[in-house]
Structure formats: C-alpha cells, structure tokens
C-alpha cells in the first residue's frame, strides 16, 4: 500500500513541523510580533483614509458620479421608495400606504397559495397577521420593502451569473474569489464608504444588502448546475441535445433544488442585514433593534427580532414550497386539471384584489387594529427570560468561558500571536504545502505577505485564533446536527425553525444576554459567531447526507451495516462535497461575525473595523482591517478546500 | 386530490363574496377622517441627525417636539453615527447635530476645511469622562477612588482577557480615550481591554453591581445608566489646561467637556426659525437625564417624553423660541 505509506510519512512531517514551531515559539516568544497600538497608523492606513476623503470631495464634479453612480442611486432610491409607498409609508397624499395590512396579507397569502400550497398559505397569513399583533406592522413592511427590492435585484443578477459559473470553469475560477471577498468583507467596512457613493438612506442600504446577499445565489446556482450526474448529461448528449437544451431540460431542472436553497440563503442573508443597514438610516425593524440596544432593552429588541425571524420563515417556506411545486409539476406534466387550475387562479386573484381594494378604501383594513397587543407580552417575557438566564446561569457560563479560554483559546492565541511573524508564515506555508499542495502553499505565502503589508499582522493572528476555535465548534455542531437532520425528517421539522431563527435573529438582539453571561470577552464573540454560522453548516451537511443515493444506503443496510457504520462508512464519506462546502461556508459566516465580535470584547480586527466606522482618523485603518479579514477568509478557505480534495483522493489512507 | 381541489375554489368564492359584502357595509374611509396636516408656514423641513445614545435622543426629541408644535416645522429624524452624520452636512441630508462631544478632527475637516458645517453654540450640558467602579466596590474599598491605590487592587481586576494584569474596560471606539497612555504613564499594572460597544460596557457594569464582581471601566455622564447604578468615579491626577496636549504623554484626568451643537452651513444661512431654536437651545444635565430616564427606564416614546418635559418647563422652552 504505497498510498498509506506516503500518507503516514506526510503525517509525520506535519507533526514535526508543529513540534518545531512550538520549540521555536518557546525560544522566540514575543519577538517580531508586529503589534500596532490602538490609535497607531501606518502610511498605508493614512493613504486609504485620504482616498475616502477624495471621494467625499468630488462627489458632484467627477463624471463617474455624475453619469453613473448618481443614476444608480436615483434608481435604487426610487425602487425602494416605490415599494414603500405601496405597502409601508403614507404616500400619494394619503395618510396611509396604498395597500393596507389586509391587502398586503391577502396578496401574500394568494401568492403563497398559488405558487406553494394551502399549508404555506395559512402560514403566510398567520405570519403577516403576527407583524400587526406584535405592534410592528409599519416597521415590518419597511423591512419587507427593502428586502424584496434587494432580493429581486440580487436574483436578477445572481442566477444568470450562477449559471455561467456552473457551465464555465474559467468563469467559476474568476468569480469565486470575488464572492469570497463580498461575503467576508465585513459590512461595517463598506457601510461608511457606501454612504460616500450612494448617500445616507435606502440606496446605500440596498447596495450593502446586495453585496452580502448575492453570493449565495450565484454560488449555489453554480453548485447545482455542476452537480448534474455525468451519465445524465451523456445521455442527453447522445440524444442529440444542444448545449442550451441540455441546460434548460436537464441541468436546470436537476439543479432546481439547490437553486432554491440558494434563493433561501439570499433571502436570509438580506434579512440578516436589516439591523446593520439601520446604522445608515435604513428604514424598518433594524432601527427598532438598534434603538432598543441603546437602553439594553432586550424585550423590545427581541420583539423586533422575532418579527424578522417570522418574516424569514414565511419567505423561506413559500420559496421552498414553490420550488417543490414546480418540480412535481415538471415531473407529472401539465396534462390534467389545467382548466381547474385556471379557475382556481382567477378566484384567488379576485379575492386578493377585493382585499386590496378594501385596504385601499377603509381605515380598518389599512391600519392594523391595535386591540390585542401581543408585543407587550413578548417584550415582558423576553425580558424576564434574559434576566433569569443572566442571574442564574452566570456561575456556570463563567466556568465554561474560562475552561475554553484558558485551555484552547489562550494557548492558540499565544502560539499564533506571540511567535515571530516570519515563523508563523513559514509554518503556514509548510503546512499548506504538506496538507494541500503547491497552489495552497502559494496562497498561504501571498496571504501572509498581504497581512504584513496591511500593517495588521498581530491583530490578524489574534482574530485568526478566535476564528479557528469558533469554526471548530461550528463544524462539531454542523456534523452532529446535520447528520441527524439529514437522516430524519422529524429532526428536520424540529430543527429547521430553530436554525432559521439562529441565522436571521439579528446578533444585536442576543448580544446583551450573552454579554451578561460571558462578559465582554473573546468567548462572547465566539458564541455569537457560532449561533450565526452553525445553522448554515448544519443545513448544508444535512443536504449532503440527503443527497447520498438511496441505493448506496440500501446496499449497506442489506449488507448488515449498523447505524453507526452506515453514517461513518457510507453517508459521511459520500457527502464529502457537501461537508466541505459546509465547512467553508461556516468559516466565512464566522468571519462575517468578526466585527460583531469586535463589539463585544473580541478586540483585534473586529474592533479596528468598528473603530474605522466610528472615528474619522481611523477610517483607513478600518478599511485595512476589513481587507485583512478578507485575506484571512480566502486563505483559509483555499487551503481547507484543497486539503479536503486531496484527502478525498487518497481514501485508502483512512 | 380532486375532491380537495374542488373544495378550494368554492371556499375562495365564499371568502370573495364575504369580502364584497363587507366593502358594502363600509367603515371609516381613508382620507375622510384625517386631512394631511400642513405646516404653519415659514419653517419647512429640518433634517435632524440622531446619534446613537439616549442623552442625544433626549436633546433631539425636545428640539423636534418644539420645532413641530411651536414653529410648524416638519422634522425628519435620521439615525446615524457621528462620523456619517457629519458627512451628511455637505450633501444636505443632515441639518443639525444637537449633542457633540469634542470631535476636534471632524470640526477641523467639516468646519475649517470643507466649510460645510458651523457651530451653533453649547447645549449647556457638561460632559464628564473618567474611570469608574460599581458602587459596591467604593463602599467595600473606600480608598479605591484614588488612582494611587489602583495597583494595590490590580489582582482583583484580573480576567481571562487581561493577561495576568488588572483589567481596565474601555467602551465604544468612537469615544474619546487616553486610557492606554494613562496606564503606561501612571505606571499602572493594568491592561486596557476594549469592550467595543456601549452596550457591552453597560452590561458589564450592571452585572458587576448585581453579582458583586470587581470591575474598573471607562464611563461618562450625562448617561441614563447613571440613574440606574450610580457609578463612582476614580480620581486620576487632576486635569490642568494643556496636560493632554501630547496624546502619548497624557498623565492626567479628562477635562470637563462643554457639549455643543453643530449645524450645516446651509441650515445656518437659511434663516429658518428652526435654526434659531437649535442655536438658542440650552439646558442642564439634570434636564437631560430626566428626559433620558423617561425614554430608557419608563419606556416612553421619545415624543411623549419630550411632550411631558416641555409641558413641565414652559419658561425654558419660551426662551429658545425665535424673537419677533
């Protein structure tokens, strides 16, 4: 078995590199660590700051702005304002929006019914009613208006790009780093600069949301297109299908499930921006959350966060049901019931129109009646729960924090941040070479050089330590829960709402309770990142497990494999592509929370970014810190993927 | 399947019919009850930046309330951090910032260089910045309020974040701070740890008082949290004029800030009565803390809080209104 021997020797060399690192670290501890004080700046940081100033000064004279950026801004503002005028803001000289609560609820329910099924229609009606019952109708509609605009534009751009990336390897290679960049670049970094380009308000908020929300649509569309089994394509080919036909009749239908997952992710990502966009005066629920944070009013923040979660769940279920419906319709054909379907559509539309008319005309249908104020109960309940948790759990949580900090985080951080920078760089390149090959080694070398050049090496290493620990926890959760969910439909039903909540509940809502539990520490940042990043990993692992062919599972079961053997020998190895995707997405989501970590005591790059957003003279440094986060993300992701595919190519080694 | 399909349209038809019936019965019609309210004239629209702290919101709420009720202005409130708000002066999206703490760099850029902003005088509030401990500590260790004794207590303040030294907790990065220099120049065995946000700082102090755990941190007054937990200030070497001139060598306490108002040049030149109101507006820390308390503790809306205060203080409000 030559493969095994080679693998073993590689393991030994890897071990030797790590041991050498630790030995050298003991000797060289604290030398050449390139620290940079809180207010210290490098010339690069100053130049970046000056560039921002230049944009500020030339906004109304530069042709790029006059003929391009300013038009985009006008278009986006008009688009959002138009949707707001329809559903959320008093408009056209009326004291209420064109369509009141009854009309919006009616239309949404009708859409859910026609494109989904009766169940999601009921869910939609209940969800929209709950916005009013929580006392947040107008705010919810503002959020919906902004989200719908951003998602519509994201999909219009994202799905064609995704198809292209799915068909063309070259384009895929070009676009992947750009997507990584967009997803890992912390929103805070481009939020203030965006207001330089698109001014304060909905336009900037829409662009910020799109930058963050479009990558999942592109990525998962491409992923779906790529997953078409070669045998199916060959069959289509041998039947004489052209490239376009193969795309429309074979690849797209087969990719539909994955594309819908991508649309869901885009919606989730867009909604998760609701609070952050509120920092530049984006309308909606996010504002309520931020306001509540100023007075540490957990109840009010939770109430608004709950509305965001409900909105996410409704949109998610409707898109999924619509996806399934199209899928079954494709399979069964449209032979029977076409006439019935037309009648059904006409009637549903008629009801919706009536409801819209009512809400246009009558106050009771336009403004949500304020009778049952569910919101105040939710607020009080959340307040009490958060108080209880903070008061009673604090002794245990403190212990947990200390164990993980002293046993895992501090040694890790010491090793990374207290070693000389050149030592870490050499080790990183060596490990990348051993585990992932030459290309990854080059990526690692370039990445390390960039971190040094950005002047933020030390902060990057501190952030890296926190990120790696968080990603580790995310993957532990991802594999355990993902396998459970992938194997059991019941687990799926129970877990999915919880995961949706974790992904869409704005971090700002649970910051106060976890701060109470863990204090302003790096561990708090890790918890916040895990809450946000674990759901996507769990979902992708589950998706991978579900994608394992039934025949393989049946064969193994018939062969007498136990459940444990089935999971470890068949399902996990065969779902490797999904798990790798889960790990890299998990990592990227963790990195996207680095800035939130900066708000709760994690310091380092996250703090630099927040500081750059709030202090004028630190603007350049904040920008550099954002770039450093991106460099870390791309570097880790590349190495991880290459390592995974290499480990995959030598299965005999395990 | 066919059965349920048949049932669907019928049910929908029923609902549609019921809807049509309802529309026949009526109710109050949109536009009949509420007429769009026009301003009393002369004032127009005022774009007020709302910086994210409650004290600021108290100022803004009262100014907005008076501008709307007394002067007939339309006030548009925009939730923005300081940096972004100042940026808005030039683009005409922001007319006024009504509580400003220092920010000499922003003043230099927007007032002196770009000339898009001008000062509109002080608010009357005195801003105090400093190092604070929770009340239980000041009671148990009375001499802790003198900085000379801080090293004696450094062990108490050790945390998982402070690397064996005592922890000095700083807050939001937009706050003015000299703390790293202070620790170094006063030879304190402490490490400055950045909580990163006001919420983190307040939560830390709240937990410290409740759980009776030690905490030393950066804080400031006026601040609504002071009415919940009265933090005790640790006295650093006294501030003298110019002792903070060199940021690297600071070894003295923070000065008392005169908080002021900044408006856009355009707004100042517009002759709007709202500008006169912003310019004339002054009140005390107690006034502000009271309105801030209405908002944060009594959970009143900013508007209701302002209405209540204005009703109770007609004389002060009268003095702000433009003459003639």
GROMACS .gro file of N, CA, C and O in nm, chain A residues 132-227:
model
  384
  132UNK      N    1  -4.862   4.258   1.270
  132UNK     CA    2  -4.953   4.355   1.327
  132UNK      C    3  -4.975   4.330   1.476
  132UNK      O    4  -4.973   4.424   1.556
  133UNK      N    5  -4.992   4.203   1.511
  133UNK     CA    6  -5.018   4.171   1.652
  133UNK      C    7  -4.899   4.208   1.740
  133UNK      O    8  -4.915   4.245   1.856
  134UNK      N    9  -4.778   4.196   1.685
  134UNK     CA   10  -4.661   4.235   1.764
  134UNK      C   11  -4.648   4.386   1.774
  134UNK      O   12  -4.559   4.438   1.841
  135UNK      N   13  -4.736   4.457   1.703
  135UNK     CA   14  -4.731   4.603   1.707
  135UNK      C   15  -4.623   4.661   1.618
  135UNK      O   16  -4.573   4.770   1.643
  136UNK      N   17  -4.585   4.587   1.514
  136UNK     CA   18  -4.473   4.630   1.430
  136UNK      C   19  -4.509   4.629   1.283
  136UNK      O   20  -4.425   4.601   1.198
  137UNK      N   21  -4.635   4.659   1.250
  137UNK     CA   22  -4.675   4.645   1.111
  137UNK      C   23  -4.591   4.734   1.018
  137UNK      O   24  -4.532   4.685   0.921
  138UNK      N   25  -4.586   4.862   1.049
  138UNK     CA   26  -4.519   4.954   0.957
  138UNK      C   27  -4.371   4.920   0.944
  138UNK      O   28  -4.316   4.916   0.833
  139UNK      N   29  -4.305   4.895   1.057
  139UNK     CA   30  -4.163   4.862   1.054
  139UNK      C   31  -4.140   4.735   0.971
  139UNK      O   32  -4.046   4.727   0.893
  140UNK      N   33  -4.227   4.636   0.991
  140UNK     CA   34  -4.212   4.511   0.917
  140UNK      C   35  -4.222   4.535   0.767
  140UNK      O   36  -4.147   4.479   0.688
  141UNK      N   37  -4.318   4.620   0.729
  141UNK     CA   38  -4.337   4.645   0.586
  141UNK      C   39  -4.218   4.721   0.527
  141UNK      O   40  -4.178   4.699   0.414
  142UNK      N   41  -4.160   4.812   0.608
  142UNK     CA   42  -4.039   4.881   0.562
  142UNK      C   43  -3.927   4.781   0.536
  142UNK      O   44  -3.858   4.787   0.434
  143UNK      N   45  -3.909   4.689   0.631
  143UNK     CA   46  -3.807   4.587   0.613
  143UNK      C   47  -3.837   4.500   0.492
  143UNK      O   48  -3.749   4.471   0.411
  144UNK      N   49  -3.966   4.463   0.477
  144UNK     CA   50  -4.004   4.380   0.363
  144UNK      C   51  -3.977   4.453   0.232
  144UNK      O   52  -3.925   4.394   0.136
  145UNK      N   53  -4.008   4.581   0.229
  145UNK     CA   54  -3.987   4.659   0.106
  145UNK      C   55  -3.839   4.660   0.068
  145UNK      O   56  -3.802   4.634  -0.047
  146UNK      N   57  -3.755   4.688   0.167
  146UNK     CA   58  -3.611   4.693   0.139
  146UNK      C   59  -3.559   4.555   0.099
  146UNK      O   60  -3.482   4.541   0.003
  147UNK      N   61  -3.604   4.452   0.172
  147UNK     CA   62  -3.556   4.317   0.143
  147UNK      C   63  -3.601   4.270   0.006
  147UNK      O   64  -3.521   4.216  -0.071
  148UNK      N   65  -3.729   4.293  -0.026
  148UNK     CA   66  -3.779   4.247  -0.155
  148UNK      C   67  -3.703   4.313  -0.269
  148UNK      O   68  -3.664   4.248  -0.366
  149UNK      N   69  -3.680   4.443  -0.256
  149UNK     CA   70  -3.606   4.513  -0.361
  149UNK      C   71  -3.467   4.453  -0.375
  149UNK      O   72  -3.422   4.421  -0.486
  150UNK      N   73  -3.398   4.438  -0.263
  150UNK     CA   74  -3.261   4.388  -0.269
  150UNK      C   75  -3.257   4.244  -0.321
  150UNK      O   76  -3.171   4.209  -0.402
  151UNK      N   77  -3.352   4.161  -0.276
  151UNK     CA   78  -3.351   4.021  -0.319
  151UNK      C   79  -3.384   4.012  -0.468
  151UNK      O   80  -3.318   3.939  -0.543
  152UNK      N   81  -3.483   4.089  -0.512
  152UNK     CA   82  -3.519   4.085  -0.654
  152UNK      C   83  -3.399   4.122  -0.740
  152UNK      O   84  -3.366   4.053  -0.838
  153UNK      N   85  -3.332   4.230  -0.702
  153UNK     CA   86  -3.216   4.272  -0.781
  153UNK      C   87  -3.103   4.168  -0.770
  153UNK      O   88  -3.034   4.141  -0.868
  154UNK      N   89  -3.086   4.111  -0.652
  154UNK     CA   90  -2.981   4.011  -0.633
  154UNK      C   91  -3.005   3.889  -0.722
  154UNK      O   92  -2.912   3.837  -0.783
  155UNK      N   93  -3.130   3.845  -0.727
  155UNK     CA   94  -3.159   3.726  -0.806
  155UNK      C   95  -3.148   3.756  -0.955
  155UNK      O   96  -3.098   3.674  -1.033
  156UNK      N   97  -3.192   3.874  -0.994
  156UNK     CA   98  -3.183   3.912  -1.134
  156UNK      C   99  -3.038   3.907  -1.181
  156UNK      O  100  -3.009   3.870  -1.295
  157UNK      N  101  -2.947   3.945  -1.093
  157UNK     CA  102  -2.805   3.941  -1.131
  157UNK      C  103  -2.744   3.805  -1.100
  157UNK      O  104  -2.661   3.755  -1.175
  158UNK      N  105  -2.787   3.745  -0.989
  158UNK     CA  106  -2.716   3.630  -0.934
  158UNK      C  107  -2.740   3.500  -1.009
  158UNK      O  108  -2.647   3.422  -1.031
  159UNK      N  109  -2.865   3.475  -1.051
  159UNK     CA  110  -2.893   3.345  -1.112
  159UNK      C  111  -2.825   3.331  -1.249
  159UNK      O  112  -2.759   3.230  -1.273
  160UNK      N  113  -2.834   3.432  -1.337
  160UNK     CA  114  -2.758   3.419  -1.462
  160UNK      C  115  -2.608   3.401  -1.439
  160UNK      O  116  -2.545   3.315  -1.502
  161UNK      N  117  -2.553   3.478  -1.346
  161UNK     CA  118  -2.410   3.464  -1.317
  161UNK      C  119  -2.380   3.325  -1.265
  161UNK      O  120  -2.277   3.265  -1.298
  162UNK      N  121  -2.470   3.273  -1.181
  162UNK     CA  122  -2.451   3.139  -1.126
  162UNK      C  123  -2.453   3.033  -1.234
  162UNK      O  124  -2.373   2.938  -1.232
  163UNK      N  125  -2.544   3.048  -1.329
  163UNK     CA  126  -2.550   2.951  -1.440
  163UNK      C  127  -2.419   2.955  -1.519
  163UNK      O  128  -2.360   2.851  -1.550
  164UNK      N  129  -2.375   3.077  -1.544
  164UNK     CA  130  -2.249   3.092  -1.616
  164UNK      C  131  -2.134   3.024  -1.539
  164UNK      O  132  -2.057   2.946  -1.595
  165UNK      N  133  -2.129   3.051  -1.409
  165UNK     CA  134  -2.023   2.991  -1.328
  165UNK      C  135  -2.037   2.839  -1.324
  165UNK      O  136  -1.938   2.767  -1.309
  166UNK      N  137  -2.160   2.790  -1.337
  166UNK     CA  138  -2.181   2.647  -1.336
  166UNK      C  139  -2.132   2.581  -1.465
  166UNK      O  140  -2.086   2.467  -1.465
  167UNK      N  141  -2.143   2.654  -1.574
  167UNK     CA  142  -2.106   2.596  -1.703
  167UNK      C  143  -1.960   2.617  -1.737
  167UNK      O  144  -1.898   2.533  -1.801
  168UNK      N  145  -1.906   2.731  -1.693
  168UNK     CA  146  -1.770   2.764  -1.733
  168UNK      C  147  -1.673   2.754  -1.616
  168UNK      O  148  -1.688   2.827  -1.517
  169UNK      N  149  -1.575   2.665  -1.627
  169UNK     CA  150  -1.477   2.650  -1.520
  169UNK      C  151  -1.397   2.777  -1.503
  169UNK      O  152  -1.364   2.818  -1.392
  170UNK      N  153  -1.366   2.840  -1.616
  170UNK     CA  154  -1.282   2.958  -1.607
  170UNK      C  155  -1.354   3.070  -1.533
  170UNK      O  156  -1.300   3.130  -1.442
  171UNK      N  157  -1.480   3.095  -1.572
  171UNK     CA  158  -1.554   3.200  -1.504
  171UNK      C  159  -1.570   3.166  -1.356
  171UNK      O  160  -1.562   3.254  -1.270
  172UNK      N  161  -1.591   3.037  -1.327
  172UNK     CA  162  -1.605   2.997  -1.188
  172UNK      C  163  -1.480   3.031  -1.108
  172UNK      O  164  -1.487   3.081  -0.996
  173UNK      N  165  -1.364   3.006  -1.169
  173UNK     CA  166  -1.239   3.038  -1.100
  173UNK      C  167  -1.225   3.187  -1.077
  173UNK      O  168  -1.175   3.231  -0.974
  174UNK      N  169  -1.271   3.267  -1.174
  174UNK     CA  170  -1.259   3.412  -1.159
  174UNK      C  171  -1.356   3.463  -1.053
  174UNK      O  172  -1.322   3.547  -0.970
  175UNK      N  173  -1.478   3.409  -1.054
  175UNK     CA  174  -1.582   3.468  -0.971
  175UNK      C  175  -1.572   3.424  -0.825
  175UNK      O  176  -1.610   3.497  -0.735
  176UNK      N  177  -1.517   3.303  -0.801
  176UNK     CA  178  -1.515   3.252  -0.664
  176UNK      C  179  -1.442   3.346  -0.566
  176UNK      O  180  -1.498   3.378  -0.461
  177UNK      N  181  -1.320   3.391  -0.598
  177UNK     CA  182  -1.257   3.484  -0.504
  177UNK      C  183  -1.335   3.613  -0.485
  177UNK      O  184  -1.337   3.670  -0.375
  178UNK      N  185  -1.402   3.658  -0.591
  178UNK     CA  186  -1.481   3.781  -0.578
  178UNK      C  187  -1.595   3.758  -0.480
  178UNK      O  188  -1.623   3.842  -0.393
  179UNK      N  189  -1.660   3.641  -0.491
  179UNK     CA  190  -1.769   3.610  -0.398
  179UNK      C  191  -1.717   3.598  -0.256
  179UNK      O  192  -1.781   3.646  -0.162
  180UNK      N  193  -1.602   3.531  -0.241
  180UNK     CA  194  -1.543   3.522  -0.108
  180UNK      C  195  -1.522   3.661  -0.051
  180UNK      O  196  -1.551   3.689   0.065
  181UNK      N  197  -1.470   3.747  -0.137
  181UNK     CA  198  -1.443   3.886  -0.097
  181UNK      C  199  -1.572   3.951  -0.048
  181UNK      O  200  -1.578   4.012   0.058
  182UNK      N  201  -1.678   3.936  -0.129
  182UNK     CA  202  -1.804   4.001  -0.093
  182UNK      C  203  -1.861   3.947   0.037
  182UNK      O  204  -1.920   4.021   0.116
  183UNK      N  205  -1.846   3.816   0.058
  183UNK     CA  206  -1.908   3.757   0.178
  183UNK      C  207  -1.825   3.779   0.304
  183UNK      O  208  -1.880   3.784   0.412
  184UNK      N  209  -1.692   3.787   0.287
  184UNK     CA  210  -1.610   3.801   0.408
  184UNK      C  211  -1.583   3.946   0.442
  184UNK      O  212  -1.555   3.977   0.556
  185UNK      N  213  -1.585   4.034   0.344
  185UNK     CA  214  -1.563   4.175   0.375
  185UNK      C  215  -1.672   4.220   0.472
  185UNK      O  216  -1.790   4.215   0.438
  186UNK      N  217  -1.633   4.260   0.593
  186UNK     CA  218  -1.737   4.294   0.689
  186UNK      C  219  -1.818   4.414   0.642
  186UNK      O  220  -1.763   4.511   0.591
  187UNK      N  221  -1.949   4.405   0.662
  187UNK     CA  222  -2.038   4.511   0.618
  187UNK      C  223  -1.997   4.647   0.672
  187UNK      O  224  -2.008   4.747   0.603
  188UNK      N  225  -1.952   4.648   0.797
  188UNK     CA  226  -1.912   4.773   0.859
  188UNK      C  227  -1.807   4.845   0.775
  188UNK      O  228  -1.801   4.966   0.774
  189UNK      N  229  -1.724   4.767   0.709
  189UNK     CA  230  -1.613   4.828   0.636
  189UNK      C  231  -1.666   4.910   0.520
  189UNK      O  232  -1.623   5.021   0.497
  190UNK      N  233  -1.763   4.853   0.446
  190UNK     CA  234  -1.807   4.929   0.330
  190UNK      C  235  -1.932   5.012   0.358
  190UNK      O  236  -1.977   5.085   0.272
  191UNK      N  237  -1.986   5.002   0.477
  191UNK     CA  238  -2.106   5.078   0.509
  191UNK      C  239  -2.080   5.228   0.502
  191UNK      O  240  -2.151   5.301   0.431
  192UNK      N  241  -1.978   5.275   0.572
  192UNK     CA  242  -1.949   5.419   0.568
  192UNK      C  243  -1.904   5.463   0.429
  192UNK      O  244  -1.955   5.562   0.377
  193UNK      N  245  -1.811   5.390   0.363
  193UNK     CA  246  -1.776   5.429   0.226
  193UNK      C  247  -1.896   5.428   0.130
  193UNK      O  248  -1.905   5.512   0.043
  194UNK      N  249  -1.988   5.332   0.149
  194UNK     CA  250  -2.105   5.330   0.060
  194UNK      C  251  -2.185   5.458   0.070
  194UNK      O  252  -2.239   5.507  -0.028
  195UNK      N  253  -2.192   5.514   0.191
  195UNK     CA  254  -2.266   5.639   0.205
  195UNK      C  255  -2.194   5.752   0.131
  195UNK      O  256  -2.255   5.851   0.096
  196UNK      N  257  -2.063   5.735   0.109
  196UNK     CA  258  -1.992   5.833   0.027
  196UNK      C  259  -2.042   5.826  -0.117
  196UNK      O  260  -2.058   5.927  -0.184
  197UNK      N  261  -2.067   5.704  -0.165
  197UNK     CA  262  -2.110   5.688  -0.304
  197UNK      C  263  -2.261   5.711  -0.317
  197UNK      O  264  -2.306   5.779  -0.407
  198UNK      N  265  -2.337   5.648  -0.231
  198UNK     CA  266  -2.482   5.643  -0.251
  198UNK      C  267  -2.559   5.723  -0.147
  198UNK      O  268  -2.681   5.711  -0.139
  199UNK      N  269  -2.489   5.800  -0.066
  199UNK     CA  270  -2.551   5.884   0.035
  199UNK      C  271  -2.627   5.802   0.141
  199UNK      O  272  -2.637   5.681   0.132
  200UNK      N  273  -2.680   5.874   0.238
  200UNK     CA  274  -2.743   5.809   0.351
  200UNK      C  275  -2.884   5.764   0.313
  200UNK      O  276  -2.956   5.840   0.251
  201UNK      N  277  -2.920   5.644   0.349
  201UNK     CA  278  -3.058   5.601   0.328
  201UNK      C  279  -3.076   5.475   0.247
  201UNK      O  280  -2.983   5.394   0.239
  202UNK      N  281  -3.193   5.457   0.187
  202UNK     CA  282  -3.229   5.328   0.126
  202UNK      C  283  -3.132   5.281   0.017
  202UNK      O  284  -3.106   5.162   0.008
  203UNK      N  285  -3.079   5.373  -0.065
  203UNK     CA  286  -2.993   5.328  -0.174
  203UNK      C  287  -2.868   5.259  -0.119
  203UNK      O  288  -2.834   5.148  -0.160
  204UNK      N  289  -2.801   5.323  -0.026
  204UNK     CA  290  -2.683   5.262   0.035
  204UNK      C  291  -2.720   5.130   0.102
  204UNK      O  292  -2.647   5.032   0.091
  205UNK      N  293  -2.832   5.130   0.171
  205UNK     CA  294  -2.874   5.009   0.241
  205UNK      C  295  -2.898   4.896   0.142
  205UNK      O  296  -2.860   4.781   0.167
  206UNK      N  297  -2.960   4.928   0.028
  206UNK     CA  298  -2.987   4.825  -0.072
  206UNK      C  299  -2.857   4.768  -0.128
  206UNK      O  300  -2.842   4.647  -0.141
  207UNK      N  301  -2.764   4.857  -0.160
  207UNK     CA  302  -2.637   4.809  -0.214
  207UNK      C  303  -2.565   4.724  -0.111
  207UNK      O  304  -2.515   4.615  -0.142
  208UNK      N  305  -2.560   4.771   0.012
  208UNK     CA  306  -2.493   4.694   0.118
  208UNK      C  307  -2.556   4.557   0.129
  208UNK      O  308  -2.487   4.455   0.139
  209UNK      N  309  -2.690   4.552   0.126
  209UNK     CA  310  -2.760   4.425   0.137
  209UNK      C  311  -2.727   4.335   0.019
  209UNK      O  312  -2.702   4.216   0.034
  210UNK      N  313  -2.726   4.395  -0.101
  210UNK     CA  314  -2.699   4.314  -0.220
  210UNK      C  315  -2.558   4.255  -0.218
  210UNK      O  316  -2.538   4.140  -0.255
  211UNK      N  317  -2.461   4.337  -0.177
  211UNK     CA  318  -2.324   4.287  -0.175
  211UNK      C  319  -2.315   4.161  -0.090
  211UNK      O  320  -2.248   4.065  -0.123
  212UNK      N  321  -2.390   4.161   0.019
  212UNK     CA  322  -2.383   4.049   0.109
  212UNK      C  323  -2.473   3.934   0.065
  212UNK      O  324  -2.445   3.817   0.090
  213UNK      N  325  -2.582   3.966  -0.004
  213UNK     CA  326  -2.684   3.864  -0.029
  213UNK      C  327  -2.669   3.795  -0.165
  213UNK      O  328  -2.722   3.687  -0.184
  214UNK      N  329  -2.598   3.856  -0.258
  214UNK     CA  330  -2.593   3.797  -0.391
  214UNK      C  331  -2.502   3.672  -0.399
  214UNK      O  332  -2.535   3.579  -0.472
  215UNK      N  333  -2.393   3.663  -0.322
  215UNK     CA  334  -2.306   3.546  -0.338
  215UNK      C  335  -2.374   3.409  -0.320
  215UNK      O  336  -2.350   3.321  -0.402
  216UNK      N  337  -2.460   3.389  -0.219
  216UNK     CA  338  -2.520   3.256  -0.208
  216UNK      C  339  -2.599   3.218  -0.333
  216UNK      O  340  -2.596   3.101  -0.374
  217UNK      N  341  -2.669   3.314  -0.393
  217UNK     CA  342  -2.747   3.283  -0.513
  217UNK      C  343  -2.655   3.235  -0.625
  217UNK      O  344  -2.682   3.134  -0.690
  218UNK      N  345  -2.545   3.306  -0.646
  218UNK     CA  346  -2.451   3.268  -0.751
  218UNK      C  347  -2.389   3.132  -0.719
  218UNK      O  348  -2.387   3.040  -0.800
  219UNK      N  349  -2.337   3.120  -0.598
  219UNK     CA  350  -2.265   3.000  -0.557
  219UNK      C  351  -2.350   2.875  -0.567
  219UNK      O  352  -2.309   2.775  -0.625
  220UNK      N  353  -2.470   2.882  -0.511
  220UNK     CA  354  -2.549   2.760  -0.506
  220UNK      C  355  -2.610   2.727  -0.641
  220UNK      O  356  -2.629   2.609  -0.673
  221UNK      N  357  -2.637   2.829  -0.722
  221UNK     CA  358  -2.681   2.800  -0.859
  221UNK      C  359  -2.570   2.725  -0.932
  221UNK      O  360  -2.594   2.621  -0.994
  222UNK      N  361  -2.449   2.776  -0.921
  222UNK     CA  362  -2.336   2.711  -0.988
  222UNK      C  363  -2.317   2.568  -0.935
  222UNK      O  364  -2.298   2.473  -1.011
  223UNK      N  365  -2.326   2.556  -0.802
  223UNK     CA  366  -2.310   2.426  -0.738
  223UNK      C  367  -2.413   2.327  -0.794
  223UNK      O  368  -2.380   2.212  -0.827
  224UNK      N  369  -2.537   2.372  -0.806
  224UNK     CA  370  -2.644   2.286  -0.856
  224UNK      C  371  -2.620   2.244  -1.001
  224UNK      O  372  -2.635   2.127  -1.036
  225UNK      N  373  -2.580   2.342  -1.083
  225UNK     CA  374  -2.555   2.312  -1.224
  225UNK      C  375  -2.443   2.209  -1.237
  225UNK      O  376  -2.447   2.118  -1.319
  226UNK      N  377  -2.343   2.226  -1.152
  226UNK     CA  378  -2.227   2.138  -1.159
  226UNK      C  379  -2.259   1.995  -1.116
  226UNK      O  380  -2.188   1.902  -1.153
  227UNK      N  381  -2.361   1.982  -1.032
  227UNK     CA  382  -2.387   1.850  -0.973
  227UNK      C  383  -2.460   1.755  -1.065
  227UNK      O  384  -2.484   1.641  -1.028
   0.00000   0.00000   0.00000
